[in-house]
Tab-separated table of C-alpha atoms in Angstrom:
chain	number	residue	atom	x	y	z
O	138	UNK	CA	-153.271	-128.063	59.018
O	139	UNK	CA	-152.637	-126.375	62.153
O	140	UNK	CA	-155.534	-124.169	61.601
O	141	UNK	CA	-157.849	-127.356	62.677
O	142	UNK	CA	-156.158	-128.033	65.568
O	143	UNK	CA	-158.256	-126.573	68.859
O	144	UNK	CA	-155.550	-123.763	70.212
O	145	UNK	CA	-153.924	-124.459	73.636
O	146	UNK	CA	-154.531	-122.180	76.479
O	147	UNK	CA	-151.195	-121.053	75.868
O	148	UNK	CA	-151.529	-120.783	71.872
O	149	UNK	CA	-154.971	-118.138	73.022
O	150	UNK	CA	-153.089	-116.520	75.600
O	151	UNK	CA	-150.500	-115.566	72.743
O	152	UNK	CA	-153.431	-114.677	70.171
O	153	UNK	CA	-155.356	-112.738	72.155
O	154	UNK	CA	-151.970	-110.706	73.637
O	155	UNK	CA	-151.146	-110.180	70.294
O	156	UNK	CA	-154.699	-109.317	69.306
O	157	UNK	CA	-154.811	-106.639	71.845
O	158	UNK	CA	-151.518	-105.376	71.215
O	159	UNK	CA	-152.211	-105.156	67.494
O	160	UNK	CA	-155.942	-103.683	68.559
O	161	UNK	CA	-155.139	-100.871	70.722
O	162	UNK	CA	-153.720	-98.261	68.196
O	163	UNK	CA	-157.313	-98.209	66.459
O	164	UNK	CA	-159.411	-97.324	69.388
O	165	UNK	CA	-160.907	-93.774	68.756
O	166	UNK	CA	-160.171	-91.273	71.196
O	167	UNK	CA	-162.361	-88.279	72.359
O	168	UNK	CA	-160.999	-85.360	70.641
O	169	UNK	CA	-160.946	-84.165	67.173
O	170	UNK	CA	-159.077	-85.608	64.249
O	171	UNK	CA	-157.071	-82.040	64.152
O	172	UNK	CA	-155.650	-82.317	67.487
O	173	UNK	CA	-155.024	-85.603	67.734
O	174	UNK	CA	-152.947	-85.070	64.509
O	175	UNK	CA	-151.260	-81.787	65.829
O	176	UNK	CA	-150.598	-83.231	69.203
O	177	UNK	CA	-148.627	-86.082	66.895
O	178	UNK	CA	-146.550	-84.190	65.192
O	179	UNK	CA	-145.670	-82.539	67.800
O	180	UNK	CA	-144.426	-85.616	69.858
O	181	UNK	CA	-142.663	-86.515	67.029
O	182	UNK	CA	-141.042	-83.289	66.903
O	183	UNK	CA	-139.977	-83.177	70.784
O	184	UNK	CA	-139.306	-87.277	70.611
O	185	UNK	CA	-136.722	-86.349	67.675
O	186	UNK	CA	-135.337	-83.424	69.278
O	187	UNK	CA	-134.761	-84.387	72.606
O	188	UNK	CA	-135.022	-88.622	73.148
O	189	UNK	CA	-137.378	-90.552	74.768
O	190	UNK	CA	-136.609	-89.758	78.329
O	191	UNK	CA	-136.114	-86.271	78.635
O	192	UNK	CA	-139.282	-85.209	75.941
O	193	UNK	CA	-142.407	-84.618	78.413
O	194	UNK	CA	-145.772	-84.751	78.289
O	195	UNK	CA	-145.684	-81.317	79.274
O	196	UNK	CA	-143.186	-80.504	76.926
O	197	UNK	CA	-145.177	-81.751	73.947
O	198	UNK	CA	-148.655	-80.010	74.911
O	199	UNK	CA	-146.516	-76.351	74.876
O	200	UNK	CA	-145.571	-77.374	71.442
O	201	UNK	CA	-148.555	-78.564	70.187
O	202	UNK	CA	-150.349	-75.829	72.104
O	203	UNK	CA	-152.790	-77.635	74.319
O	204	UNK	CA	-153.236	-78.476	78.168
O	205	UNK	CA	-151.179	-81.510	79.433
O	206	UNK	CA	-154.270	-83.033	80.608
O	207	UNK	CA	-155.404	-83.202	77.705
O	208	UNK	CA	-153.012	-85.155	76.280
O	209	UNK	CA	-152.647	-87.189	79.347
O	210	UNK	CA	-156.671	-88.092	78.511
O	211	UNK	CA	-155.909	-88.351	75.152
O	212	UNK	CA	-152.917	-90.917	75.184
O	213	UNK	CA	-152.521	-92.150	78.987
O	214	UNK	CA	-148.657	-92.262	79.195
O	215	UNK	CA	-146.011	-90.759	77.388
O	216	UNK	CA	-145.284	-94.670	76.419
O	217	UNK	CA	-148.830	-94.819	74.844
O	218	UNK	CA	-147.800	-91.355	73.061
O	219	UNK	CA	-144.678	-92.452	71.650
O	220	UNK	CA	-146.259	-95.387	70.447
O	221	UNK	CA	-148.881	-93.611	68.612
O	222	UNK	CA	-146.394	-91.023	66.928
O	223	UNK	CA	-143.936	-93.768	65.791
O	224	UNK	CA	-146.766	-95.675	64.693
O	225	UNK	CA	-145.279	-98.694	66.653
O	226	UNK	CA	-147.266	-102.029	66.604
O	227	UNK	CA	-146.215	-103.611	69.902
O	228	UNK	CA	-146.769	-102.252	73.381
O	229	UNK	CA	-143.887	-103.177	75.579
O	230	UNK	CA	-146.492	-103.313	78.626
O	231	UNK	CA	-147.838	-106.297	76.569
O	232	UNK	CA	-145.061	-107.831	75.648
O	233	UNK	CA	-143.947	-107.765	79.442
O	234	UNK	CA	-146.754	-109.632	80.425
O	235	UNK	CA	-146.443	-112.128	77.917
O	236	UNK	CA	-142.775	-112.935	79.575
O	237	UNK	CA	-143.592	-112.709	82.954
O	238	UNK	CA	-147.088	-113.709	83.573
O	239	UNK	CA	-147.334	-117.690	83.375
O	240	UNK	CA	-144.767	-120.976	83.608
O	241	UNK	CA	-141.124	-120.109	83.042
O	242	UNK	CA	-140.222	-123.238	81.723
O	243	UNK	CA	-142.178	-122.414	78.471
O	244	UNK	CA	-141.451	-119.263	78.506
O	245	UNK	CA	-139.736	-119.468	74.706
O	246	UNK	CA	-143.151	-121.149	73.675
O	247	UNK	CA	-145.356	-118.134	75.070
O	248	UNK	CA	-143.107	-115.484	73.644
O	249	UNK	CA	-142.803	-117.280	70.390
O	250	UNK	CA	-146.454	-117.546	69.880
O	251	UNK	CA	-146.722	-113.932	70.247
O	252	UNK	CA	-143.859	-113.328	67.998
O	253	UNK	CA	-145.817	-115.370	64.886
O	254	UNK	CA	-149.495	-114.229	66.134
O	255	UNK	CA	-148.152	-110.646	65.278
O	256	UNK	CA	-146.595	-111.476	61.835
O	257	UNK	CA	-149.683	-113.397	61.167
O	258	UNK	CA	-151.837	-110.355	60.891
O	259	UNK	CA	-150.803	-108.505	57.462
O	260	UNK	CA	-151.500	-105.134	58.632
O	261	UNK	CA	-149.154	-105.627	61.735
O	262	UNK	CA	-146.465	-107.378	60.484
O	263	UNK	CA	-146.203	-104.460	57.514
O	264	UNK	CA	-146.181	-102.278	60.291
O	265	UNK	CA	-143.420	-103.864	61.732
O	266	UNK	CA	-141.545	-104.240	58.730
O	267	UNK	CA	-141.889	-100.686	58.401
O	268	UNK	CA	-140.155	-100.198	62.077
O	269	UNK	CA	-137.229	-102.384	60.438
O	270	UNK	CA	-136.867	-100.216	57.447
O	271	UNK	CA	-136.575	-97.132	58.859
O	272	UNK	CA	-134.530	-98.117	62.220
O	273	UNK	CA	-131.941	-99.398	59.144
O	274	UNK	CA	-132.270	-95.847	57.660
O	275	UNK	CA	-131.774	-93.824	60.053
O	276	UNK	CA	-129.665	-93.199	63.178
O	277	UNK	CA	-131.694	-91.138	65.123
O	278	UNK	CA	-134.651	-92.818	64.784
O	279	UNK	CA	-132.852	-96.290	65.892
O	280	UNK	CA	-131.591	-94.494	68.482
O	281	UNK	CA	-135.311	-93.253	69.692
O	282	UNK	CA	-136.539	-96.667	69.522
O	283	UNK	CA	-133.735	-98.063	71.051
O	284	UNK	CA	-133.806	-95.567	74.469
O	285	UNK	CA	-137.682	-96.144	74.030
O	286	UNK	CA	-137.001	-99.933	73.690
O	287	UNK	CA	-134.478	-100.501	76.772
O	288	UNK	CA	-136.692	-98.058	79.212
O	289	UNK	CA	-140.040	-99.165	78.611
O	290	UNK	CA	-139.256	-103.396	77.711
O	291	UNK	CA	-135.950	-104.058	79.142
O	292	UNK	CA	-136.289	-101.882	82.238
O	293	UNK	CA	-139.728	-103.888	83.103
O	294	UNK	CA	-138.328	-107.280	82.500
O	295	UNK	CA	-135.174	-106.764	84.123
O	296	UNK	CA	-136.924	-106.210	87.237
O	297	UNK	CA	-139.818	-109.089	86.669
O	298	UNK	CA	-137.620	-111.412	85.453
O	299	UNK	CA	-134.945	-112.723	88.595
O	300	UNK	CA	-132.185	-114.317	86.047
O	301	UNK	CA	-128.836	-112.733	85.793
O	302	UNK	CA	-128.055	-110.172	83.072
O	303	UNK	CA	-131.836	-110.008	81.944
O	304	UNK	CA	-131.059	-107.140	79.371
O	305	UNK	CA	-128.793	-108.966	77.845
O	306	UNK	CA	-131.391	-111.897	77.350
O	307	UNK	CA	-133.914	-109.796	76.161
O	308	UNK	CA	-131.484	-107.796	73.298
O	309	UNK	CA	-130.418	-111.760	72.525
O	310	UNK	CA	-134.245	-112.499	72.000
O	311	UNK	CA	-135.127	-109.197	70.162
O	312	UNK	CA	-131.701	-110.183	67.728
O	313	UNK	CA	-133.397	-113.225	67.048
O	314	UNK	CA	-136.531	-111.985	66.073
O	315	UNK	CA	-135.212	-109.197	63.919
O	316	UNK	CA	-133.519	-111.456	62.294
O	317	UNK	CA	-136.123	-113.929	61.709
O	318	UNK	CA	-138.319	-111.730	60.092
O	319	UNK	CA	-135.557	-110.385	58.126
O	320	UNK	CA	-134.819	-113.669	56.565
O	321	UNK	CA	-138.891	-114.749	56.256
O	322	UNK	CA	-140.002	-111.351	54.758
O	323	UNK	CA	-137.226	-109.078	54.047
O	324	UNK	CA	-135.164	-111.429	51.931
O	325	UNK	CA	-137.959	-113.455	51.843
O	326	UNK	CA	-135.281	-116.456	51.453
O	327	UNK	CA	-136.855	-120.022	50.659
O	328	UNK	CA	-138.089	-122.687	52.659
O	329	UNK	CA	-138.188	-120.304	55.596
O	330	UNK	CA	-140.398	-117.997	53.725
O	331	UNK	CA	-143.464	-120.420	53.317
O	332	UNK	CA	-142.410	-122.252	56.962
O	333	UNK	CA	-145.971	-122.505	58.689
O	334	UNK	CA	-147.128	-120.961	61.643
O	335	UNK	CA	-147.190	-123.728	64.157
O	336	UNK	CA	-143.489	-124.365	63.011
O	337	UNK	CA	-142.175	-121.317	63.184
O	338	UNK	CA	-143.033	-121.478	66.603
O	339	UNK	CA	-141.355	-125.121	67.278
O	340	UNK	CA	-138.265	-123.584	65.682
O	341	UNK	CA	-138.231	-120.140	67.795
O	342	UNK	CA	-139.374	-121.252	70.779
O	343	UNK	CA	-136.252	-123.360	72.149
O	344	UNK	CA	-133.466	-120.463	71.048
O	345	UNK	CA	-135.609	-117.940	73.504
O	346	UNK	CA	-136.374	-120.313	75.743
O	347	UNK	CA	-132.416	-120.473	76.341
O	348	UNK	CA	-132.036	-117.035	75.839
O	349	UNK	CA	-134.691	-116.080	78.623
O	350	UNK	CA	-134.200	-118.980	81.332
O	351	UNK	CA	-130.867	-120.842	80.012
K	145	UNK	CA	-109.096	-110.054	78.637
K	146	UNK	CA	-109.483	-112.701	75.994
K	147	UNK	CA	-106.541	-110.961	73.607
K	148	UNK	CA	-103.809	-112.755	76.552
K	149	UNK	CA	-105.268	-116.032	76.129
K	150	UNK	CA	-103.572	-118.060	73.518
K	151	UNK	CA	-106.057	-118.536	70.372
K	152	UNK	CA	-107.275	-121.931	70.504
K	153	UNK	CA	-106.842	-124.385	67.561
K	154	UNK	CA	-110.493	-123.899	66.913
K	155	UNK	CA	-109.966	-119.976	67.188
K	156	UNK	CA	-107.505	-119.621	64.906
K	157	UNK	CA	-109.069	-121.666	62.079
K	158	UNK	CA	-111.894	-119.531	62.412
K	159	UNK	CA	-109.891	-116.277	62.381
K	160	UNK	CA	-107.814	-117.432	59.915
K	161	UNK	CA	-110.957	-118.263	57.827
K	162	UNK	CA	-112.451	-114.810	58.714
K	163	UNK	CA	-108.955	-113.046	57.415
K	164	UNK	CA	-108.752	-114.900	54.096
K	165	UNK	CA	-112.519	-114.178	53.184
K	166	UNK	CA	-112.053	-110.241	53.994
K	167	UNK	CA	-108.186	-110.088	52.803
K	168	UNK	CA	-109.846	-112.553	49.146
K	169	UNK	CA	-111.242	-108.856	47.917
K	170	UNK	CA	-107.800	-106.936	48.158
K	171	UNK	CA	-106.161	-109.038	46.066
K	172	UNK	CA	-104.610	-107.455	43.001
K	173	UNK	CA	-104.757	-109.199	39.872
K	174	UNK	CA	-103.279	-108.388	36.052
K	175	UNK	CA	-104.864	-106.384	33.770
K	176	UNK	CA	-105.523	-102.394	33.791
K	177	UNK	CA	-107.863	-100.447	36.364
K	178	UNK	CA	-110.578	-100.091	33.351
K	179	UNK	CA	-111.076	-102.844	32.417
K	180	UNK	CA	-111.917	-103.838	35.567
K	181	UNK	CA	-114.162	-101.266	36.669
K	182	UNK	CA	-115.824	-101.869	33.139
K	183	UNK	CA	-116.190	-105.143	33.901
K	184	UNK	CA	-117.657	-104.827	37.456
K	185	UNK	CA	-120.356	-102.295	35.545
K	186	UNK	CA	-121.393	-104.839	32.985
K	187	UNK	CA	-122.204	-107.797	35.939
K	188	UNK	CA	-123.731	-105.571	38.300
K	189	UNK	CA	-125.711	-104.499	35.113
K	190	UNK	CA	-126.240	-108.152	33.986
K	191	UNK	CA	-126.647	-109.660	37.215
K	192	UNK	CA	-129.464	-106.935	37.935
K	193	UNK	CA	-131.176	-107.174	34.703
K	194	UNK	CA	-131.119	-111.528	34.819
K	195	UNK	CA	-130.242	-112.571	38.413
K	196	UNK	CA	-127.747	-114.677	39.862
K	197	UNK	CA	-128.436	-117.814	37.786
K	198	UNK	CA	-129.321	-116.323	34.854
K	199	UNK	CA	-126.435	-114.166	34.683
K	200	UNK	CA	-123.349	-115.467	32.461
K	201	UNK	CA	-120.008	-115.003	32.647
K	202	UNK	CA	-120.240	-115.154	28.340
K	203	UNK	CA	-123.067	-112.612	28.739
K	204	UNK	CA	-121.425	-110.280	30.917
K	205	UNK	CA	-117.925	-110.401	28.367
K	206	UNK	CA	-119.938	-109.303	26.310
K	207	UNK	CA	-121.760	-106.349	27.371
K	208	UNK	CA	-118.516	-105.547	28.705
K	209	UNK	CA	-116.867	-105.799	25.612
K	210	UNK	CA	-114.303	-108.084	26.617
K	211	UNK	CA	-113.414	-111.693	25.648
K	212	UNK	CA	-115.035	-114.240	28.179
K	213	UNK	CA	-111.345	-116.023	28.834
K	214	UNK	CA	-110.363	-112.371	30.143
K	215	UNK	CA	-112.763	-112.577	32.427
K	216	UNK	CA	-112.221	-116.383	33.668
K	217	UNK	CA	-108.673	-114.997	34.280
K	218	UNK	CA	-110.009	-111.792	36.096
K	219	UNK	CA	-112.145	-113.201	38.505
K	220	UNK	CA	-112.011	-117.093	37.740
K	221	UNK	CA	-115.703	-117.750	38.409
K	222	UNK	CA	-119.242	-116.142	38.443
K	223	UNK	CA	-119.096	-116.348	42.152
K	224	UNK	CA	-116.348	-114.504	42.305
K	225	UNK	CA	-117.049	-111.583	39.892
K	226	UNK	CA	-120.745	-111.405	41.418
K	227	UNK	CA	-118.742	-111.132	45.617
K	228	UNK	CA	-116.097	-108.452	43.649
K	229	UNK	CA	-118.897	-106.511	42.060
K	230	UNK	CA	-121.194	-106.188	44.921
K	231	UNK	CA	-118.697	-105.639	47.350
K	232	UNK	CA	-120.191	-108.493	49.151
K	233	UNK	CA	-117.143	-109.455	51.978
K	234	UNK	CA	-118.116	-112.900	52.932
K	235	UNK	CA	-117.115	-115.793	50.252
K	236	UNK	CA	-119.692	-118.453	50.614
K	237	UNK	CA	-116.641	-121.455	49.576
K	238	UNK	CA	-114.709	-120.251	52.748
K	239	UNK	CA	-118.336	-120.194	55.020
K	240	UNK	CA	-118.690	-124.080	53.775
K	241	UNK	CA	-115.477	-124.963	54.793
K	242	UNK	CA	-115.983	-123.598	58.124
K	243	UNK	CA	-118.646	-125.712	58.613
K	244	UNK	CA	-118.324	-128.253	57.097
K	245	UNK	CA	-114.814	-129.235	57.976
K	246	UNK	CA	-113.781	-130.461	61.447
K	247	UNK	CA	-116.114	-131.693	64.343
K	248	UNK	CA	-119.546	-131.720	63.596
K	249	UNK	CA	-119.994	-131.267	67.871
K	250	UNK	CA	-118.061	-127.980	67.669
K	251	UNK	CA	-119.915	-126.344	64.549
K	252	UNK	CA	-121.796	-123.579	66.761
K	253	UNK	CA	-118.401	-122.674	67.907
K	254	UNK	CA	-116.527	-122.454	65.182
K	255	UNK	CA	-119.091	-120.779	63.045
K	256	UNK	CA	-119.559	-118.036	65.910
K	257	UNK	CA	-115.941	-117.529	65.265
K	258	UNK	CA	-115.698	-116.741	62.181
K	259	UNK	CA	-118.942	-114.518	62.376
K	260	UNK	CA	-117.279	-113.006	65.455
K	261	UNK	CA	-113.850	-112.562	63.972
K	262	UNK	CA	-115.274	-110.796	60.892
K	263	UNK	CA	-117.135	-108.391	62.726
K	264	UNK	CA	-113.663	-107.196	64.578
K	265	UNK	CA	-112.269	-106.556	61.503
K	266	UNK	CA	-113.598	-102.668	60.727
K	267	UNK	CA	-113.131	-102.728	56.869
K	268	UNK	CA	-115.205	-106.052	56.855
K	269	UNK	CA	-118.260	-105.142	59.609
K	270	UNK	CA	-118.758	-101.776	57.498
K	271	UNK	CA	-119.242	-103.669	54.215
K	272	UNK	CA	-121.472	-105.839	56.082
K	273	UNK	CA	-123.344	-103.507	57.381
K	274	UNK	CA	-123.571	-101.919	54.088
K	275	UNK	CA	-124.631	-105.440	52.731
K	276	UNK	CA	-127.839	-105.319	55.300
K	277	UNK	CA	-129.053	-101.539	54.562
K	278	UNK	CA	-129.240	-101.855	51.003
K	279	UNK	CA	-130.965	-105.271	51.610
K	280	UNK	CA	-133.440	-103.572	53.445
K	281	UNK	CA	-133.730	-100.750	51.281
K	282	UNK	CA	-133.878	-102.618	48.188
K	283	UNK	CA	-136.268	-105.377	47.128
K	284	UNK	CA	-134.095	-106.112	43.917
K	285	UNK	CA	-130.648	-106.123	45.544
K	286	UNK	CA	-132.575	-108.447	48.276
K	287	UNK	CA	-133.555	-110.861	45.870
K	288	UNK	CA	-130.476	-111.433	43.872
K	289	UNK	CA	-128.119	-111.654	47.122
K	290	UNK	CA	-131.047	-114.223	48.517
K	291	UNK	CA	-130.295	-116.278	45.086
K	292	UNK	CA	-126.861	-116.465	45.174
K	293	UNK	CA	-127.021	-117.161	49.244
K	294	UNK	CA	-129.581	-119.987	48.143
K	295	UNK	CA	-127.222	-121.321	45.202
K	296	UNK	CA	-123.795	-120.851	46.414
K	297	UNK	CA	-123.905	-121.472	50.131
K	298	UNK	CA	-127.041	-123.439	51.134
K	299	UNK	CA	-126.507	-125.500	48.160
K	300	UNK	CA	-123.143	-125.954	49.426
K	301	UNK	CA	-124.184	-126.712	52.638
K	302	UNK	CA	-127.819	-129.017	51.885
K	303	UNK	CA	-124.847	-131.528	50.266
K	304	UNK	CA	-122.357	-131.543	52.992
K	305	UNK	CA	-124.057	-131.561	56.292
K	306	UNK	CA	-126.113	-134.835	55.980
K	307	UNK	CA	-128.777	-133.598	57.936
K	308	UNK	CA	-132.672	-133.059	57.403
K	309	UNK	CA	-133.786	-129.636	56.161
K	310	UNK	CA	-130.732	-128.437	55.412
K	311	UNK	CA	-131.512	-125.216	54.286
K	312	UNK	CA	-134.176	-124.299	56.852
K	313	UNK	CA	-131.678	-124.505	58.929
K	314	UNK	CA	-128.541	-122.807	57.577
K	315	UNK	CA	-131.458	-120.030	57.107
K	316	UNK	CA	-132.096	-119.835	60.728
K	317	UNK	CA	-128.525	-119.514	61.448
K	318	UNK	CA	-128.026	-116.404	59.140
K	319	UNK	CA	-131.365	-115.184	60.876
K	320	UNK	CA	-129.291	-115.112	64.072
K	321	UNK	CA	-126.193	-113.744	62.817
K	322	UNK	CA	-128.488	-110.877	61.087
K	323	UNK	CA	-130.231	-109.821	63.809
K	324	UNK	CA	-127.465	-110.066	66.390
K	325	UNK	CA	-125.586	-107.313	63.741
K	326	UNK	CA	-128.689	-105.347	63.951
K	327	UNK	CA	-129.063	-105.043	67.713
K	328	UNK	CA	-125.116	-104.833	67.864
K	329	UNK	CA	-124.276	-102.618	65.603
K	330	UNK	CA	-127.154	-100.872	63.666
K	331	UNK	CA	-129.461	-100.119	67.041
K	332	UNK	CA	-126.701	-100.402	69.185
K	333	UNK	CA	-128.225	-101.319	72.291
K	334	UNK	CA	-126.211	-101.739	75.523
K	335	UNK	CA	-125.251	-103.823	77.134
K	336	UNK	CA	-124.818	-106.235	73.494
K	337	UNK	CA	-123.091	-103.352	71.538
K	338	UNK	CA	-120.417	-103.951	74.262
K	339	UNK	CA	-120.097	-107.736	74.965
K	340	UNK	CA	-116.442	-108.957	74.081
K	341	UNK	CA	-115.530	-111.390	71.184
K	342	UNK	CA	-115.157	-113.866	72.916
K	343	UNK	CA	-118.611	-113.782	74.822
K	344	UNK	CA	-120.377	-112.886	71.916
K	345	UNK	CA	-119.110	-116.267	70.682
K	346	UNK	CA	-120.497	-118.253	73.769
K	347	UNK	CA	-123.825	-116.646	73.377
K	348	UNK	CA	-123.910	-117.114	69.955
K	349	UNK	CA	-122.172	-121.288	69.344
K	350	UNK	CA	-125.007	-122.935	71.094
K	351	UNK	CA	-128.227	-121.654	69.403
K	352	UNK	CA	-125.903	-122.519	65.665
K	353	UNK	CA	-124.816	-125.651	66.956
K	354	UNK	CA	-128.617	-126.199	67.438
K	355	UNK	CA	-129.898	-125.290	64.227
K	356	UNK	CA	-126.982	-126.774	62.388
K	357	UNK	CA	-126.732	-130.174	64.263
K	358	UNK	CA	-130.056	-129.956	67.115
């Protein structure tokens, strides 16, 4: 049903954020398949070892044995690294922009949008359930995420976002998210499980909208 | 700060609630130390091999080997056996008492308390927590915790709260409460892993008074 309805301006903004979000770990780099693939493990190596904030880009290239410009040309930031290695679907430079950049009195909408534009794409949202999984497994790599998490997403919306406590907001929205997809595809728990797109949106969109601007 | 406040009556109906569901488990009853952990063994066995509905208590006597009124006087219900032999601390009878008893204006509230007052109690947040990784980690154990949730407390609930959608939304509540444990206590981030009781209540009571009564 909602399918035939012509998307708002803010239902494409939210596609085509979470099309490019989803899109950006495919683009082909210059560079062989072998070093890109050495240059991986060995992020995931230093991330492991020593955290998200004190691994380096230069730290990495001595480990995986190649010139830190190269891997600056290979993978931009150490963000973009990180989100290579950990095979992480969403780039917190996106998600930033979905927050900040527009109206925020729908805010919640904009973000919620996103959210279900994400889970909507199969290879994504397995992707994501993946994250899920193996933050639940294991300490350190919940821990990773998490200093990866509160640097790179919290750190640019607290600035951007002029509300008091805004990391508290955020972790408020991010619990309700988790959670969500928990429930829809993790327990997989009926109606919520076969709850439509559009819906899914009505019913997020007011709980972050409080969370973010309340 | 909030320990030299005098509990409310609201607060201590919900920590009262929260004590009898985690104190329900220690309970001794008659009958030797075998026999019960034989009997545990034959419904975790049963209740994996059929489900929660499908399960009997008659069944489960008898791959047991013990008479069926042995077990009525054991555990007194399926429920009961099925919380007892998955270690499951939260008794979905005492949940639909805490919401549905008392004002329907003050549901979010008192349901945050409970949630809240559970998750202070060690012994309790570490079966919880136990609960959600072998959720995750399992899609059987998933499955036959999401029927029994469905059965025991949404059916519960659908009856009692006289509202549309019942379970949708007693769904998105537990999607709250779910992720809100995750960020809390399984990725830990700050500043949530260190927000009080009693503020995690008032961030928590409005968004399930909303879903419960919105």
């Amino acid at each position: 049903m909602s399918d035939a309805q012509p998307p708002s301006s803010e239902e494409r903004a939210g596609t085509q954020a979470a099309g490019k979000a989803a899109a950006k770990r495919t683009g082909r780099r210059p560079g062989g398949a072998d070093t890109r693939g050495v240059v991986l493990d060995a992020a995931r190596a230093e991330f492991a070892a020593r955290g998200y904030e004190k691994a380096s880009m230069r730290g990495i290239a001595r480990v995986a044995g190649v010139d830190p410009a190269l891997l600056h040309h290979y993978f931009g930031s150490k963000e973009q690294l990180f989100l290579a290695a950990l095979d992480f679907p969403i780039d917190p430079a996106t998600v930033a922009v979905v927050i900040l950049d527009g109206d925020r009195a729908q805010v919640g909408e904009r973000v919620a949008r996103f959210v279900v534009a994400l889970w909507e794409q199969p290879e994504v949202l397995n992707r994501l359930m993946a994250v899920v999984r193996t933050v639940v497994a294991s300490e350190a790599i919940a821990e990773l995420l998490r200093d990866f998490m509160v640097r790179e997403l919290v750190g640019r919306l607290a600035e951007g976002l002029a509300v008091d406590r805004p990391e508290l907001r955020v972790e408020l929205v991010i619990s309700q998210i988790i959670g969500l997809a928990m429930v829809r595809y993790i327990v997989a728990a009926e109606p919520i499980a076969s709850v439509g797109p559009e819906e899914l949106v009505s019913l997020l969109a007011p709980t972050i909208q409080r969370y973010l601007a309340g």
